[in-house]
């Protein structure tokens, strides 16, 4: 009668060991998957209501906006791309594709901020107020978003 009890004891450790092994393996696979998502130091686009509101107000009122005055984070160069810009063109201009899609389409404009040559922040901008002629260039901290002569609704990047 003690034999069935011994068999049950033997099975439980094997089952428990199997569970621990499977759990450990799944944890390892999940950790690798999460780590691979963050490899490469890619900065993903984010929202910044303060910056977006400042840009909208400037475009709507036809006033100039010094970009450094509208940001509360550290950067030494900035630029932008417009909706539809291919990821390869973004990477060529700023060093990273900044989108997992083949083209950037999340907003009318994406402001890209760099520090020491590396992208530190990418901000989705809702106002569609920018000319593609100013896009994919890097501007210094003195860049001012200025309306064209006598026009409201559009802003040019000028140093």
mmCIF file with all atom_site columns, C-alpha atoms in Angstrom:
data_model
loop_
_atom_site.group_PDB
_atom_site.id
_atom_site.type_symbol
_atom_site.label_atom_id
_atom_site.label_alt_id
_atom_site.label_comp_id
_atom_site.label_asym_id
_atom_site.label_entity_id
_atom_site.label_seq_id
_atom_site.pdbx_PDB_ins_code
_atom_site.Cartn_x
_atom_site.Cartn_y
_atom_site.Cartn_z
_atom_site.occupancy
_atom_site.B_iso_or_equiv
_atom_site.pdbx_formal_charge
_atom_site.auth_seq_id
_atom_site.auth_comp_id
_atom_site.auth_asym_id
_atom_site.auth_atom_id
_atom_site.pdbx_PDB_model_num
ATOM 1   C CA . UNK A 1 1   ? 0.000  0.000  0.000   1.00 0.00 ? 1   UNK A CA 1
ATOM 2   C CA . UNK A 1 2   ? 2.912  2.380  0.353   1.00 0.00 ? 2   UNK A CA 1
ATOM 3   C CA . UNK A 1 3   ? 3.861  1.965  -3.287  1.00 0.00 ? 3   UNK A CA 1
ATOM 4   C CA . UNK A 1 4   ? 1.066  4.121  -4.739  1.00 0.00 ? 4   UNK A CA 1
ATOM 5   C CA . UNK A 1 5   ? 1.993  6.837  -2.303  1.00 0.00 ? 5   UNK A CA 1
ATOM 6   C CA . UNK A 1 6   ? 5.639  6.670  -3.443  1.00 0.00 ? 6   UNK A CA 1
ATOM 7   C CA . UNK A 1 7   ? 4.583  6.882  -7.106  1.00 0.00 ? 7   UNK A CA 1
ATOM 8   C CA . UNK A 1 8   ? 2.527  10.012 -6.401  1.00 0.00 ? 8   UNK A CA 1
ATOM 9   C CA . UNK A 1 9   ? 5.477  11.628 -4.667  1.00 0.00 ? 9   UNK A CA 1
ATOM 10  C CA . UNK A 1 10  ? 7.693  10.878 -7.605  1.00 0.00 ? 10  UNK A CA 1
ATOM 11  C CA . UNK A 1 11  ? 5.237  12.383 -10.090 1.00 0.00 ? 11  UNK A CA 1
ATOM 12  C CA . UNK A 1 12  ? 4.698  15.587 -8.177  1.00 0.00 ? 12  UNK A CA 1
ATOM 13  C CA . UNK A 1 13  ? 8.346  16.608 -8.187  1.00 0.00 ? 13  UNK A CA 1
ATOM 14  C CA . UNK A 1 14  ? 8.571  15.840 -11.916 1.00 0.00 ? 14  UNK A CA 1
ATOM 15  C CA . UNK A 1 15  ? 5.426  17.890 -12.584 1.00 0.00 ? 15  UNK A CA 1
ATOM 16  C CA . UNK A 1 16  ? 6.654  20.730 -10.377 1.00 0.00 ? 16  UNK A CA 1
ATOM 17  C CA . UNK A 1 17  ? 10.092 20.612 -12.011 1.00 0.00 ? 17  UNK A CA 1
ATOM 18  C CA . UNK A 1 18  ? 8.459  20.678 -15.437 1.00 0.00 ? 18  UNK A CA 1
ATOM 19  C CA . UNK A 1 19  ? 6.350  23.715 -14.449 1.00 0.00 ? 19  UNK A CA 1
ATOM 20  C CA . UNK A 1 20  ? 9.399  25.556 -13.134 1.00 0.00 ? 20  UNK A CA 1
ATOM 21  C CA . UNK A 1 21  ? 11.344 24.757 -16.306 1.00 0.00 ? 21  UNK A CA 1
ATOM 22  C CA . UNK A 1 22  ? 8.507  25.881 -18.591 1.00 0.00 ? 22  UNK A CA 1
ATOM 23  C CA . UNK A 1 23  ? 7.917  29.048 -16.531 1.00 0.00 ? 23  UNK A CA 1
ATOM 24  C CA . UNK A 1 24  ? 11.613 29.872 -16.566 1.00 0.00 ? 24  UNK A CA 1
ATOM 25  C CA . UNK A 1 25  ? 11.814 29.282 -20.304 1.00 0.00 ? 25  UNK A CA 1
ATOM 26  C CA . UNK A 1 26  ? 8.741  31.461 -20.978 1.00 0.00 ? 26  UNK A CA 1
ATOM 27  C CA . UNK A 1 27  ? 10.122 34.214 -18.740 1.00 0.00 ? 27  UNK A CA 1
ATOM 28  C CA . UNK A 1 28  ? 13.421 34.106 -20.605 1.00 0.00 ? 28  UNK A CA 1
ATOM 29  C CA . UNK A 1 29  ? 11.703 34.250 -24.012 1.00 0.00 ? 29  UNK A CA 1
ATOM 30  C CA . UNK A 1 30  ? 9.495  37.153 -22.880 1.00 0.00 ? 30  UNK A CA 1
ATOM 31  C CA . UNK A 1 31  ? 12.510 39.068 -21.512 1.00 0.00 ? 31  UNK A CA 1
ATOM 32  C CA . UNK A 1 32  ? 14.362 38.582 -24.805 1.00 0.00 ? 32  UNK A CA 1
ATOM 33  C CA . UNK A 1 33  ? 11.334 39.764 -26.767 1.00 0.00 ? 33  UNK A CA 1
ATOM 34  C CA . UNK A 1 34  ? 10.996 42.883 -24.642 1.00 0.00 ? 34  UNK A CA 1
ATOM 35  C CA . UNK A 1 35  ? 14.704 43.607 -24.851 1.00 0.00 ? 35  UNK A CA 1
ATOM 36  C CA . UNK A 1 36  ? 14.694 43.310 -28.630 1.00 0.00 ? 36  UNK A CA 1
ATOM 37  C CA . UNK A 1 37  ? 11.922 45.916 -28.822 1.00 0.00 ? 37  UNK A CA 1
ATOM 38  C CA . UNK A 1 38  ? 14.137 48.429 -27.073 1.00 0.00 ? 38  UNK A CA 1
ATOM 39  C CA . UNK A 1 39  ? 17.408 47.637 -28.842 1.00 0.00 ? 39  UNK A CA 1
ATOM 40  C CA . UNK A 1 40  ? 18.875 50.306 -31.070 1.00 0.00 ? 40  UNK A CA 1
ATOM 41  C CA . UNK A 1 41  ? 17.983 53.278 -28.862 1.00 0.00 ? 41  UNK A CA 1
ATOM 42  C CA . UNK A 1 42  ? 15.077 54.323 -31.055 1.00 0.00 ? 42  UNK A CA 1
ATOM 43  C CA . UNK A 1 43  ? 13.054 57.264 -29.838 1.00 0.00 ? 43  UNK A CA 1
ATOM 44  C CA . UNK A 1 44  ? 9.374  56.838 -30.527 1.00 0.00 ? 44  UNK A CA 1
ATOM 45  C CA . UNK A 1 45  ? 7.178  59.851 -31.345 1.00 0.00 ? 45  UNK A CA 1
ATOM 46  C CA . UNK A 1 46  ? 5.283  61.311 -28.416 1.00 0.00 ? 46  UNK A CA 1
ATOM 47  C CA . UNK A 1 47  ? 2.831  64.115 -27.761 1.00 0.00 ? 47  UNK A CA 1
ATOM 48  C CA . UNK A 1 48  ? 3.682  67.380 -26.050 1.00 0.00 ? 48  UNK A CA 1
ATOM 49  C CA . UNK A 1 49  ? 0.553  69.478 -25.527 1.00 0.00 ? 49  UNK A CA 1
ATOM 50  C CA . UNK A 1 50  ? 2.477  72.600 -24.489 1.00 0.00 ? 50  UNK A CA 1
ATOM 51  C CA . UNK A 1 51  ? 4.655  72.614 -27.621 1.00 0.00 ? 51  UNK A CA 1
ATOM 52  C CA . UNK A 1 52  ? 1.739  71.713 -29.875 1.00 0.00 ? 52  UNK A CA 1
ATOM 53  C CA . UNK A 1 53  ? -0.396 74.532 -28.390 1.00 0.00 ? 53  UNK A CA 1
ATOM 54  C CA . UNK A 1 54  ? 2.432  77.059 -28.802 1.00 0.00 ? 54  UNK A CA 1
ATOM 55  C CA . UNK A 1 55  ? 2.868  76.108 -32.466 1.00 0.00 ? 55  UNK A CA 1
ATOM 56  C CA . UNK A 1 56  ? -0.887 76.266 -33.087 1.00 0.00 ? 56  UNK A CA 1
ATOM 57  C CA . UNK A 1 57  ? -1.173 79.689 -31.459 1.00 0.00 ? 57  UNK A CA 1
ATOM 58  C CA . UNK A 1 58  ? 1.757  81.031 -33.453 1.00 0.00 ? 58  UNK A CA 1
ATOM 59  C CA . UNK A 1 59  ? 0.362  79.753 -36.763 1.00 0.00 ? 59  UNK A CA 1
ATOM 60  C CA . UNK A 1 60  ? -3.166 80.957 -35.997 1.00 0.00 ? 60  UNK A CA 1
ATOM 61  C CA . UNK A 1 61  ? -2.087 84.434 -34.899 1.00 0.00 ? 61  UNK A CA 1
ATOM 62  C CA . UNK A 1 62  ? 0.660  84.856 -37.492 1.00 0.00 ? 62  UNK A CA 1
ATOM 63  C CA . UNK A 1 63  ? 3.323  85.438 -34.833 1.00 0.00 ? 63  UNK A CA 1
ATOM 64  C CA . UNK A 1 64  ? 6.883  84.171 -34.553 1.00 0.00 ? 64  UNK A CA 1
ATOM 65  C CA . UNK A 1 65  ? 7.860  81.480 -32.070 1.00 0.00 ? 65  UNK A CA 1
ATOM 66  C CA . UNK A 1 66  ? 11.407 80.806 -30.910 1.00 0.00 ? 66  UNK A CA 1
ATOM 67  C CA . UNK A 1 67  ? 11.419 77.016 -30.647 1.00 0.00 ? 67  UNK A CA 1
ATOM 68  C CA . UNK A 1 68  ? 13.807 76.973 -27.670 1.00 0.00 ? 68  UNK A CA 1
ATOM 69  C CA . UNK A 1 69  ? 11.286 79.083 -25.695 1.00 0.00 ? 69  UNK A CA 1
ATOM 70  C CA . UNK A 1 70  ? 8.511  76.562 -26.365 1.00 0.00 ? 70  UNK A CA 1
ATOM 71  C CA . UNK A 1 71  ? 10.441 73.511 -25.126 1.00 0.00 ? 71  UNK A CA 1
ATOM 72  C CA . UNK A 1 72  ? 11.318 72.449 -21.604 1.00 0.00 ? 72  UNK A CA 1
ATOM 73  C CA . UNK A 1 73  ? 13.914 69.795 -22.441 1.00 0.00 ? 73  UNK A CA 1
ATOM 74  C CA . UNK A 1 74  ? 17.545 69.854 -23.537 1.00 0.00 ? 74  UNK A CA 1
ATOM 75  C CA . UNK A 1 75  ? 18.434 69.860 -27.239 1.00 0.00 ? 75  UNK A CA 1
ATOM 76  C CA . UNK A 1 76  ? 20.982 71.522 -29.505 1.00 0.00 ? 76  UNK A CA 1
ATOM 77  C CA . UNK A 1 77  ? 19.484 70.833 -32.940 1.00 0.00 ? 77  UNK A CA 1
ATOM 78  C CA . UNK A 1 78  ? 15.948 70.375 -34.221 1.00 0.00 ? 78  UNK A CA 1
ATOM 79  C CA . UNK A 1 79  ? 14.187 69.706 -37.475 1.00 0.00 ? 79  UNK A CA 1
ATOM 80  C CA . UNK A 1 80  ? 10.964 68.246 -38.737 1.00 0.00 ? 80  UNK A CA 1
ATOM 81  C CA . UNK A 1 81  ? 9.364  65.970 -41.281 1.00 0.00 ? 81  UNK A CA 1
ATOM 82  C CA . UNK A 1 82  ? 5.893  66.111 -42.756 1.00 0.00 ? 82  UNK A CA 1
ATOM 83  C CA . UNK A 1 83  ? 3.318  63.350 -42.934 1.00 0.00 ? 83  UNK A CA 1
ATOM 84  C CA . UNK A 1 84  ? 4.135  60.814 -45.626 1.00 0.00 ? 84  UNK A CA 1
ATOM 85  C CA . UNK A 1 85  ? 7.905  61.123 -45.299 1.00 0.00 ? 85  UNK A CA 1
ATOM 86  C CA . UNK A 1 86  ? 9.513  57.705 -45.898 1.00 0.00 ? 86  UNK A CA 1
ATOM 87  C CA . UNK A 1 87  ? 11.235 56.208 -42.833 1.00 0.00 ? 87  UNK A CA 1
ATOM 88  C CA . UNK A 1 88  ? 14.455 55.847 -44.856 1.00 0.00 ? 88  UNK A CA 1
ATOM 89  C CA . UNK A 1 89  ? 14.462 59.618 -45.541 1.00 0.00 ? 89  UNK A CA 1
ATOM 90  C CA . UNK A 1 90  ? 13.909 60.350 -41.848 1.00 0.00 ? 90  UNK A CA 1
ATOM 91  C CA . UNK A 1 91  ? 16.793 58.043 -40.965 1.00 0.00 ? 91  UNK A CA 1
ATOM 92  C CA . UNK A 1 92  ? 19.010 59.695 -43.575 1.00 0.00 ? 92  UNK A CA 1
ATOM 93  C CA . UNK A 1 93  ? 18.251 63.163 -42.170 1.00 0.00 ? 93  UNK A CA 1
ATOM 94  C CA . UNK A 1 94  ? 18.282 62.427 -38.425 1.00 0.00 ? 94  UNK A CA 1
ATOM 95  C CA . UNK A 1 95  ? 19.973 59.038 -37.955 1.00 0.00 ? 95  UNK A CA 1
ATOM 96  C CA . UNK A 1 96  ? 16.852 57.038 -37.010 1.00 0.00 ? 96  UNK A CA 1
ATOM 97  C CA . UNK A 1 97  ? 13.702 56.047 -38.912 1.00 0.00 ? 97  UNK A CA 1
ATOM 98  C CA . UNK A 1 98  ? 11.456 57.133 -35.939 1.00 0.00 ? 98  UNK A CA 1
ATOM 99  C CA . UNK A 1 99  ? 8.552  55.040 -37.194 1.00 0.00 ? 99  UNK A CA 1
ATOM 100 C CA . UNK A 1 100 ? 7.954  51.323 -37.479 1.00 0.00 ? 100 UNK A CA 1
ATOM 101 C CA . UNK A 1 101 ? 5.955  51.915 -40.651 1.00 0.00 ? 101 UNK A CA 1
ATOM 102 C CA . UNK A 1 102 ? 7.466  52.562 -44.068 1.00 0.00 ? 102 UNK A CA 1
ATOM 103 C CA . UNK A 1 103 ? 6.287  56.215 -43.874 1.00 0.00 ? 103 UNK A CA 1
ATOM 104 C CA . UNK A 1 104 ? 5.551  58.624 -41.046 1.00 0.00 ? 104 UNK A CA 1
ATOM 105 C CA . UNK A 1 105 ? 1.797  59.286 -40.947 1.00 0.00 ? 105 UNK A CA 1
ATOM 106 C CA . UNK A 1 106 ? 0.879  59.803 -37.268 1.00 0.00 ? 106 UNK A CA 1
ATOM 107 C CA . UNK A 1 107 ? 0.463  63.609 -37.541 1.00 0.00 ? 107 UNK A CA 1
ATOM 108 C CA . UNK A 1 108 ? 0.919  66.426 -40.082 1.00 0.00 ? 108 UNK A CA 1
ATOM 109 C CA . UNK A 1 109 ? 4.419  67.145 -38.717 1.00 0.00 ? 109 UNK A CA 1
ATOM 110 C CA . UNK A 1 110 ? 6.991  65.437 -36.521 1.00 0.00 ? 110 UNK A CA 1
ATOM 111 C CA . UNK A 1 111 ? 9.498  67.660 -34.726 1.00 0.00 ? 111 UNK A CA 1
ATOM 112 C CA . UNK A 1 112 ? 12.816 65.884 -34.137 1.00 0.00 ? 112 UNK A CA 1
ATOM 113 C CA . UNK A 1 113 ? 15.164 67.079 -31.384 1.00 0.00 ? 113 UNK A CA 1
ATOM 114 C CA . UNK A 1 114 ? 18.821 66.076 -31.133 1.00 0.00 ? 114 UNK A CA 1
ATOM 115 C CA . UNK A 1 115 ? 21.489 66.449 -28.484 1.00 0.00 ? 115 UNK A CA 1
ATOM 116 C CA . UNK A 1 116 ? 25.120 65.851 -29.423 1.00 0.00 ? 116 UNK A CA 1
ATOM 117 C CA . UNK A 1 117 ? 24.054 64.414 -32.783 1.00 0.00 ? 117 UNK A CA 1
ATOM 118 C CA . UNK A 1 118 ? 21.625 61.831 -31.364 1.00 0.00 ? 118 UNK A CA 1
ATOM 119 C CA . UNK A 1 119 ? 17.839 61.955 -31.449 1.00 0.00 ? 119 UNK A CA 1
ATOM 120 C CA . UNK A 1 120 ? 16.538 62.545 -27.926 1.00 0.00 ? 120 UNK A CA 1
ATOM 121 C CA . UNK A 1 121 ? 12.906 63.379 -28.587 1.00 0.00 ? 121 UNK A CA 1
ATOM 122 C CA . UNK A 1 122 ? 10.393 63.242 -31.442 1.00 0.00 ? 122 UNK A CA 1
ATOM 123 C CA . UNK A 1 123 ? 7.148  65.169 -30.971 1.00 0.00 ? 123 UNK A CA 1
ATOM 124 C CA . UNK A 1 124 ? 3.960  64.825 -33.026 1.00 0.00 ? 124 UNK A CA 1
ATOM 125 C CA . UNK A 1 125 ? 2.659  68.251 -34.060 1.00 0.00 ? 125 UNK A CA 1
ATOM 126 C CA . UNK A 1 126 ? -0.961 68.569 -35.122 1.00 0.00 ? 126 UNK A CA 1
ATOM 127 C CA . UNK A 1 127 ? -1.053 71.948 -36.909 1.00 0.00 ? 127 UNK A CA 1
ATOM 128 C CA . UNK A 1 128 ? -0.442 71.454 -40.622 1.00 0.00 ? 128 UNK A CA 1
ATOM 129 C CA . UNK A 1 129 ? 1.497  74.699 -40.937 1.00 0.00 ? 129 UNK A CA 1
ATOM 130 C CA . UNK A 1 130 ? 4.856  73.744 -42.431 1.00 0.00 ? 130 UNK A CA 1
ATOM 131 C CA . UNK A 1 131 ? 6.387  73.735 -45.888 1.00 0.00 ? 131 UNK A CA 1
ATOM 132 C CA . UNK A 1 132 ? 8.158  70.618 -47.063 1.00 0.00 ? 132 UNK A CA 1
ATOM 133 C CA . UNK A 1 133 ? 10.969 72.862 -48.351 1.00 0.00 ? 133 UNK A CA 1
ATOM 134 C CA . UNK A 1 134 ? 12.097 73.440 -44.733 1.00 0.00 ? 134 UNK A CA 1
ATOM 135 C CA . UNK A 1 135 ? 11.804 69.737 -43.800 1.00 0.00 ? 135 UNK A CA 1
ATOM 136 C CA . UNK A 1 136 ? 14.560 67.179 -43.136 1.00 0.00 ? 136 UNK A CA 1
ATOM 137 C CA . UNK A 1 137 ? 17.103 69.849 -42.221 1.00 0.00 ? 137 UNK A CA 1
ATOM 138 C CA . UNK A 1 138 ? 18.778 70.456 -38.877 1.00 0.00 ? 138 UNK A CA 1
ATOM 139 C CA . UNK A 1 139 ? 18.442 73.851 -37.248 1.00 0.00 ? 139 UNK A CA 1
ATOM 140 C CA . UNK A 1 140 ? 20.217 75.218 -34.167 1.00 0.00 ? 140 UNK A CA 1
ATOM 141 C CA . UNK A 1 141 ? 18.689 76.472 -30.905 1.00 0.00 ? 141 UNK A CA 1
ATOM 142 C CA . UNK A 1 142 ? 18.128 79.951 -32.427 1.00 0.00 ? 142 UNK A CA 1
ATOM 143 C CA . UNK A 1 143 ? 15.570 78.608 -34.904 1.00 0.00 ? 143 UNK A CA 1
ATOM 144 C CA . UNK A 1 144 ? 12.401 80.680 -35.048 1.00 0.00 ? 144 UNK A CA 1
ATOM 145 C CA . UNK A 1 145 ? 9.131  79.533 -36.562 1.00 0.00 ? 145 UNK A CA 1
ATOM 146 C CA . UNK A 1 146 ? 7.979  82.585 -38.510 1.00 0.00 ? 146 UNK A CA 1
ATOM 147 C CA . UNK A 1 147 ? 4.911  83.234 -40.639 1.00 0.00 ? 147 UNK A CA 1
ATOM 148 C CA . UNK A 1 148 ? 5.499  84.199 -44.258 1.00 0.00 ? 148 UNK A CA 1
ATOM 149 C CA . UNK A 1 149 ? 5.128  87.927 -44.884 1.00 0.00 ? 149 UNK A CA 1
ATOM 150 C CA . UNK A 1 150 ? 1.570  88.956 -44.057 1.00 0.00 ? 150 UNK A CA 1
ATOM 151 C CA . UNK A 1 151 ? 0.188  85.403 -43.888 1.00 0.00 ? 151 UNK A CA 1
ATOM 152 C CA . UNK A 1 152 ? -1.371 83.462 -41.052 1.00 0.00 ? 152 UNK A CA 1
ATOM 153 C CA . UNK A 1 153 ? -1.642 79.702 -40.876 1.00 0.00 ? 153 UNK A CA 1
ATOM 154 C CA . UNK A 1 154 ? 1.858  78.814 -42.053 1.00 0.00 ? 154 UNK A CA 1
ATOM 155 C CA . UNK A 1 155 ? 5.242  78.865 -40.352 1.00 0.00 ? 155 UNK A CA 1
ATOM 156 C CA . UNK A 1 156 ? 8.737  78.730 -41.841 1.00 0.00 ? 156 UNK A CA 1
ATOM 157 C CA . UNK A 1 157 ? 11.817 77.522 -39.972 1.00 0.00 ? 157 UNK A CA 1
ATOM 158 C CA . UNK A 1 158 ? 14.416 80.316 -39.940 1.00 0.00 ? 158 UNK A CA 1
ATOM 159 C CA . UNK A 1 159 ? 17.757 80.786 -38.169 1.00 0.00 ? 159 UNK A CA 1
#
